[in-house]
Short mmCIF file of C-alpha atoms in Angstrom, two decimals:
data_model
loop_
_atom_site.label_atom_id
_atom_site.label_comp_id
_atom_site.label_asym_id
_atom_site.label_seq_id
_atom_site.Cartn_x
_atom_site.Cartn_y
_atom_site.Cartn_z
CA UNK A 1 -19.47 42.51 20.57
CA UNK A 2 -16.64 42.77 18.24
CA UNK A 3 -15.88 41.26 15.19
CA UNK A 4 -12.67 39.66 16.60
CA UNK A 5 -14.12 38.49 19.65
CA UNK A 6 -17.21 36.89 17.83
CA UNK A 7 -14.89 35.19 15.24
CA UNK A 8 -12.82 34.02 18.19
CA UNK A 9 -16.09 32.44 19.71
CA UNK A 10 -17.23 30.99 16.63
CA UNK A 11 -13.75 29.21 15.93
CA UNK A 12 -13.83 27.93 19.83
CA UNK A 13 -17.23 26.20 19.11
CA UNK A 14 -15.96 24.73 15.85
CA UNK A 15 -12.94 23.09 18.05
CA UNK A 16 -15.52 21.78 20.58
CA UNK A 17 -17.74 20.24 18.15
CA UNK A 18 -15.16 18.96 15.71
CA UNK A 19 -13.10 17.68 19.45
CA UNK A 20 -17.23 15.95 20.33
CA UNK A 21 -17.50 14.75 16.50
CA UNK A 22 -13.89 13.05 17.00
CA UNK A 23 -14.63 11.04 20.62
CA UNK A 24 -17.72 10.14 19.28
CA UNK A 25 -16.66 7.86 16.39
CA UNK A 26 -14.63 6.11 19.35
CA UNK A 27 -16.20 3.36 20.02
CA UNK A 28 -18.16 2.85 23.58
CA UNK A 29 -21.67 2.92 24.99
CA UNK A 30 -24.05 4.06 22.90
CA UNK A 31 -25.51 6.66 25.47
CA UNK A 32 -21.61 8.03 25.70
CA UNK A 33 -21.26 8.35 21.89
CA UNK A 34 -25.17 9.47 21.62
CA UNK A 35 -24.24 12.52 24.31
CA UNK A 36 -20.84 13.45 22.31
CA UNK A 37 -23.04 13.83 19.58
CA UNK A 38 -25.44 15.83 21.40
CA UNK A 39 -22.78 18.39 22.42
CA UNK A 40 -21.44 18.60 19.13
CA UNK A 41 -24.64 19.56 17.51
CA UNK A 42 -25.06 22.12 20.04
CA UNK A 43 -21.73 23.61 19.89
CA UNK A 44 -21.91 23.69 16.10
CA UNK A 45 -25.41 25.36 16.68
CA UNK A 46 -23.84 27.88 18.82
CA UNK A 47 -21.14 28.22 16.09
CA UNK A 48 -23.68 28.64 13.44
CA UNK A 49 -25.65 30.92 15.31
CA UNK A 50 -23.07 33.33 15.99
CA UNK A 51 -21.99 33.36 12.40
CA UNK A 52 -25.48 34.02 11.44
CA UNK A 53 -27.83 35.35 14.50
CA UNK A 54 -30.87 35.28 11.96
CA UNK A 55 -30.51 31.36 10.92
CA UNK A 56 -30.99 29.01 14.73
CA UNK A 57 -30.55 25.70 12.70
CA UNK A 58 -27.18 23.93 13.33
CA UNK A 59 -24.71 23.27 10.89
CA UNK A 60 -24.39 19.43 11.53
CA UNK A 61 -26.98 16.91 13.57
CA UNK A 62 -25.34 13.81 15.27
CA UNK A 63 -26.87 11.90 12.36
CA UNK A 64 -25.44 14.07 9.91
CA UNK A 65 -22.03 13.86 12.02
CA UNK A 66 -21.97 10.34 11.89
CA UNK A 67 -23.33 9.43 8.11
CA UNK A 68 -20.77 11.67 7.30
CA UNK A 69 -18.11 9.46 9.18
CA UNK A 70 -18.90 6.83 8.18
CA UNK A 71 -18.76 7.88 4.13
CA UNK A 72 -15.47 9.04 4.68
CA UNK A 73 -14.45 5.23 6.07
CA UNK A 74 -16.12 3.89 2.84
CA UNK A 75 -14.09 6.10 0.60
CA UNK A 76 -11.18 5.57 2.51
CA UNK A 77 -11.43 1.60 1.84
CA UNK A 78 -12.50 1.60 -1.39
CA UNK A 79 -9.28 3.71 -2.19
CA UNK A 80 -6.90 1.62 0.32
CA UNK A 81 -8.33 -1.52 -1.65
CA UNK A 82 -8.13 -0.12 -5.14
CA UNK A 83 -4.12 0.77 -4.07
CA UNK A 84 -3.86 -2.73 -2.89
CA UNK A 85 -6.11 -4.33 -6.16
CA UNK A 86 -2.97 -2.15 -8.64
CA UNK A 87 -0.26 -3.83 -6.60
CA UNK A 88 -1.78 -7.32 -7.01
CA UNK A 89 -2.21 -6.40 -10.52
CA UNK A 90 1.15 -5.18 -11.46
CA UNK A 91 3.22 -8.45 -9.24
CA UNK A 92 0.55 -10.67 -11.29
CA UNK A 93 1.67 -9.20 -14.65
CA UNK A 94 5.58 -8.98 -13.83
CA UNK A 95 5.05 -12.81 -12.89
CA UNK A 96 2.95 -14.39 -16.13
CA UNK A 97 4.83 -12.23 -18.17
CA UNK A 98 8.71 -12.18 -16.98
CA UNK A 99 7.60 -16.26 -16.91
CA UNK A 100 6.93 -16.15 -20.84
CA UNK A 101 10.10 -13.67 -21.76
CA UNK A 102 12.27 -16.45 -19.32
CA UNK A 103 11.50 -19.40 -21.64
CA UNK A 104 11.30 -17.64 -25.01
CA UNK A 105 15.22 -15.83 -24.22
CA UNK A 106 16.60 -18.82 -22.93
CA UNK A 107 15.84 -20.17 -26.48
CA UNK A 108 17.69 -17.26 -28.27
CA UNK A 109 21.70 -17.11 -28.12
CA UNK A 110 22.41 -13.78 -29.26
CA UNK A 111 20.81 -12.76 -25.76
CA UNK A 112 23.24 -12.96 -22.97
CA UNK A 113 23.36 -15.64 -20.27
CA UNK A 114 22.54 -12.99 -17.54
CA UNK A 115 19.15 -11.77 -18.82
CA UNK A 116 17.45 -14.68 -18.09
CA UNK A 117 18.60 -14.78 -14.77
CA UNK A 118 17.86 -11.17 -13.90
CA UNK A 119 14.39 -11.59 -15.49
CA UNK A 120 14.34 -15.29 -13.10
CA UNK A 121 15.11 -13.62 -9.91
CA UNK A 122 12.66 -10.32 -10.83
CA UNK A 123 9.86 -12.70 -11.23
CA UNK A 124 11.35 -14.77 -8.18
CA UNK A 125 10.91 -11.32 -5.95
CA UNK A 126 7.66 -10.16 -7.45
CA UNK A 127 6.33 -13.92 -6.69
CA UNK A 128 7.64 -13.78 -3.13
CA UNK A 129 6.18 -10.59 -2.77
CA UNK A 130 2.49 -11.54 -3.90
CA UNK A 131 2.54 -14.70 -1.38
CA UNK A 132 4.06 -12.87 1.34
CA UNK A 133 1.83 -9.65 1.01
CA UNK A 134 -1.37 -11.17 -0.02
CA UNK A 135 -2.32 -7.68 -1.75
CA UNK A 136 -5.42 -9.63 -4.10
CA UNK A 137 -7.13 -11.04 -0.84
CA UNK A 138 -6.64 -7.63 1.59
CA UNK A 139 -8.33 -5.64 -1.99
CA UNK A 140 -11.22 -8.12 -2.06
CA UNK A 141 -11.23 -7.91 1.79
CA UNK A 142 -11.33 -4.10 1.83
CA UNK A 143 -13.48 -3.75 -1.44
CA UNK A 144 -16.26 -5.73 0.42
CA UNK A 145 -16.17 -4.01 3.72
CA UNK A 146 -16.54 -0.51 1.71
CA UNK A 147 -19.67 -2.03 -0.04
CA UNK A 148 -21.06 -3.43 3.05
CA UNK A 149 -20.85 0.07 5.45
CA UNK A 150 -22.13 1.57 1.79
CA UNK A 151 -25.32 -0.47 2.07
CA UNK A 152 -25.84 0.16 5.30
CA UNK A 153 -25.58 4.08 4.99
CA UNK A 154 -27.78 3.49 2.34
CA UNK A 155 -30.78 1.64 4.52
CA UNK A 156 -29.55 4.09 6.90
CA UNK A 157 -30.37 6.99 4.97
CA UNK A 158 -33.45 5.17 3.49
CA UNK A 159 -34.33 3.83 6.48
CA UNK A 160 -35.04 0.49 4.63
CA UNK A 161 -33.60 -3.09 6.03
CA UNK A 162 -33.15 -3.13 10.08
CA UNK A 163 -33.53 0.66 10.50
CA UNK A 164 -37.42 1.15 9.13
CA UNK A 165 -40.27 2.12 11.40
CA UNK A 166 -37.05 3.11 14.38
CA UNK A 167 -37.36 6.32 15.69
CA UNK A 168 -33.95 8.47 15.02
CA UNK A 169 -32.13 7.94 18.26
CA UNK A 170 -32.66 4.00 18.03
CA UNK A 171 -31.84 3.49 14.51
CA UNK A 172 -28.74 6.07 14.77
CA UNK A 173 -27.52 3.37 18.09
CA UNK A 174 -28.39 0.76 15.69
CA UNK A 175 -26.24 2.41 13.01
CA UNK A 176 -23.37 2.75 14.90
CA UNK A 177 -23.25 -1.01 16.27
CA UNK A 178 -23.89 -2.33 12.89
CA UNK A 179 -21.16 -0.57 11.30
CA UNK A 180 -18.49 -0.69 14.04
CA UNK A 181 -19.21 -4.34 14.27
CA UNK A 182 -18.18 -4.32 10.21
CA UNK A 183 -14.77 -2.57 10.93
CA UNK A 184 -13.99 -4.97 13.93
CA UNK A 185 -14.52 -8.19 11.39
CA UNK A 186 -12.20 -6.34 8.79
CA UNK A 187 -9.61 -5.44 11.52
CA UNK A 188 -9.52 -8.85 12.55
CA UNK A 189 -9.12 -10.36 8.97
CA UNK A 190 -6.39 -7.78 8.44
CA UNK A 191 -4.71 -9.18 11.51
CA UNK A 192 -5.40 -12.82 10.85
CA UNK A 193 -3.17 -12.11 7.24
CA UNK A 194 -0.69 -10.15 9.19
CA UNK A 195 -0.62 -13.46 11.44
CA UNK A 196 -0.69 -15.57 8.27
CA UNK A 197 2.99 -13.64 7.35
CA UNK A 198 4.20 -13.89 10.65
CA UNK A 199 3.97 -17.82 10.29
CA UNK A 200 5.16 -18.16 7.30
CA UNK A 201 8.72 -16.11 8.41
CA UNK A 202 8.94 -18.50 11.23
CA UNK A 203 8.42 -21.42 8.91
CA UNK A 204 11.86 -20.02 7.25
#
């Protein structure tokens, strides 16, 4: 076989089990997302194997596949809520401090009449902003979903908490309910805020 063809094998069973790894973090029945996994461990084995004909272990399991899933979601929060955690931070300064400058300049009358209303109406916006956006409660919101699919990758990997004593097909099912049912509560928060917004325009 030659080197092209075998390369062009190789990168057609690292589509299918990167296309398996994808469907399975869908969520659905266990058994469906159990058997995606299942075919991309094989097709990564089949990669793996024709990359190296001496070495039969696969590159990734279907635990592997989805421990490493779900990491990336926790890094992806924490960062999402550390973004949201510098807004809140930044509106919350602008407003305490463009507060303080408003009543110390009003006092001084070598400082035009407009600066005080520019810095009124920046601190004005910045306020509106922090109500209407809620960035402080979608940070803590998104800080402790990332801490709570941490700890359980952590049992998970330990298997301490609801995964000891489960065999590996059981506690990965287990795995997956537990921390899709996470990322459904934090969805629906997120929406519930969203809803919060939505009420408060119509209350305009």
């Amino acid at each position: 076989m030659s080197d092209s063809s075998t390369k062009k094998q190789i990168d057609h069973a690292s589509v299918l089990a990167r296309s398996a790894s994808q469907q399975a973090m869908i969520p659905g029945s266990n058994k469906t997302r159990w058997q995606l996994l299942q075919q991309a461990q094989h097709a990564s084995s089949v990669a793996y194997t024709l990359a190296d004909p001496q070495n039969k272990q696969p590159l990734e399991t279907p635990v592997k596949i989805y421990q490493a899933h779900v990491l990336s979601l926790v890094r992806i929060y924490e960062k999402r809520s550390s973004m949201q955690k510098l807004i809140h931070h930044i509106l919350q300064i602008t407003i305490f401090v463009g507060a303080a400058l408003v009543t110390v300049i009003v006092g001084i009358p070598e400082v035009p009449k407009l600066a005080p209303a520019l810095l009124s109406g920046v601190v004005t916006i910045a306020t509106a902003l922090a109500n209407y956006y809620k960035f402080g409660e979608h940070s803590r919101d998104l800080y402790l979903t990332s801490e709570d699919l941490a700890q359980e990758y952590n049992w998970f990997g330990t298997k301490r908490g609801p995964y000891k004593e489960k065999d590996a097909e059981v506690a990965l099912e287990l795995f997956m309910d537990r921390t899709e049912t996470l990322i459904r509560k934090q969805t629906k928060r997120s929406f519930a805020l969203g809803q919060q917004k939505e009420k408060l325009e119509e209350g305009k």
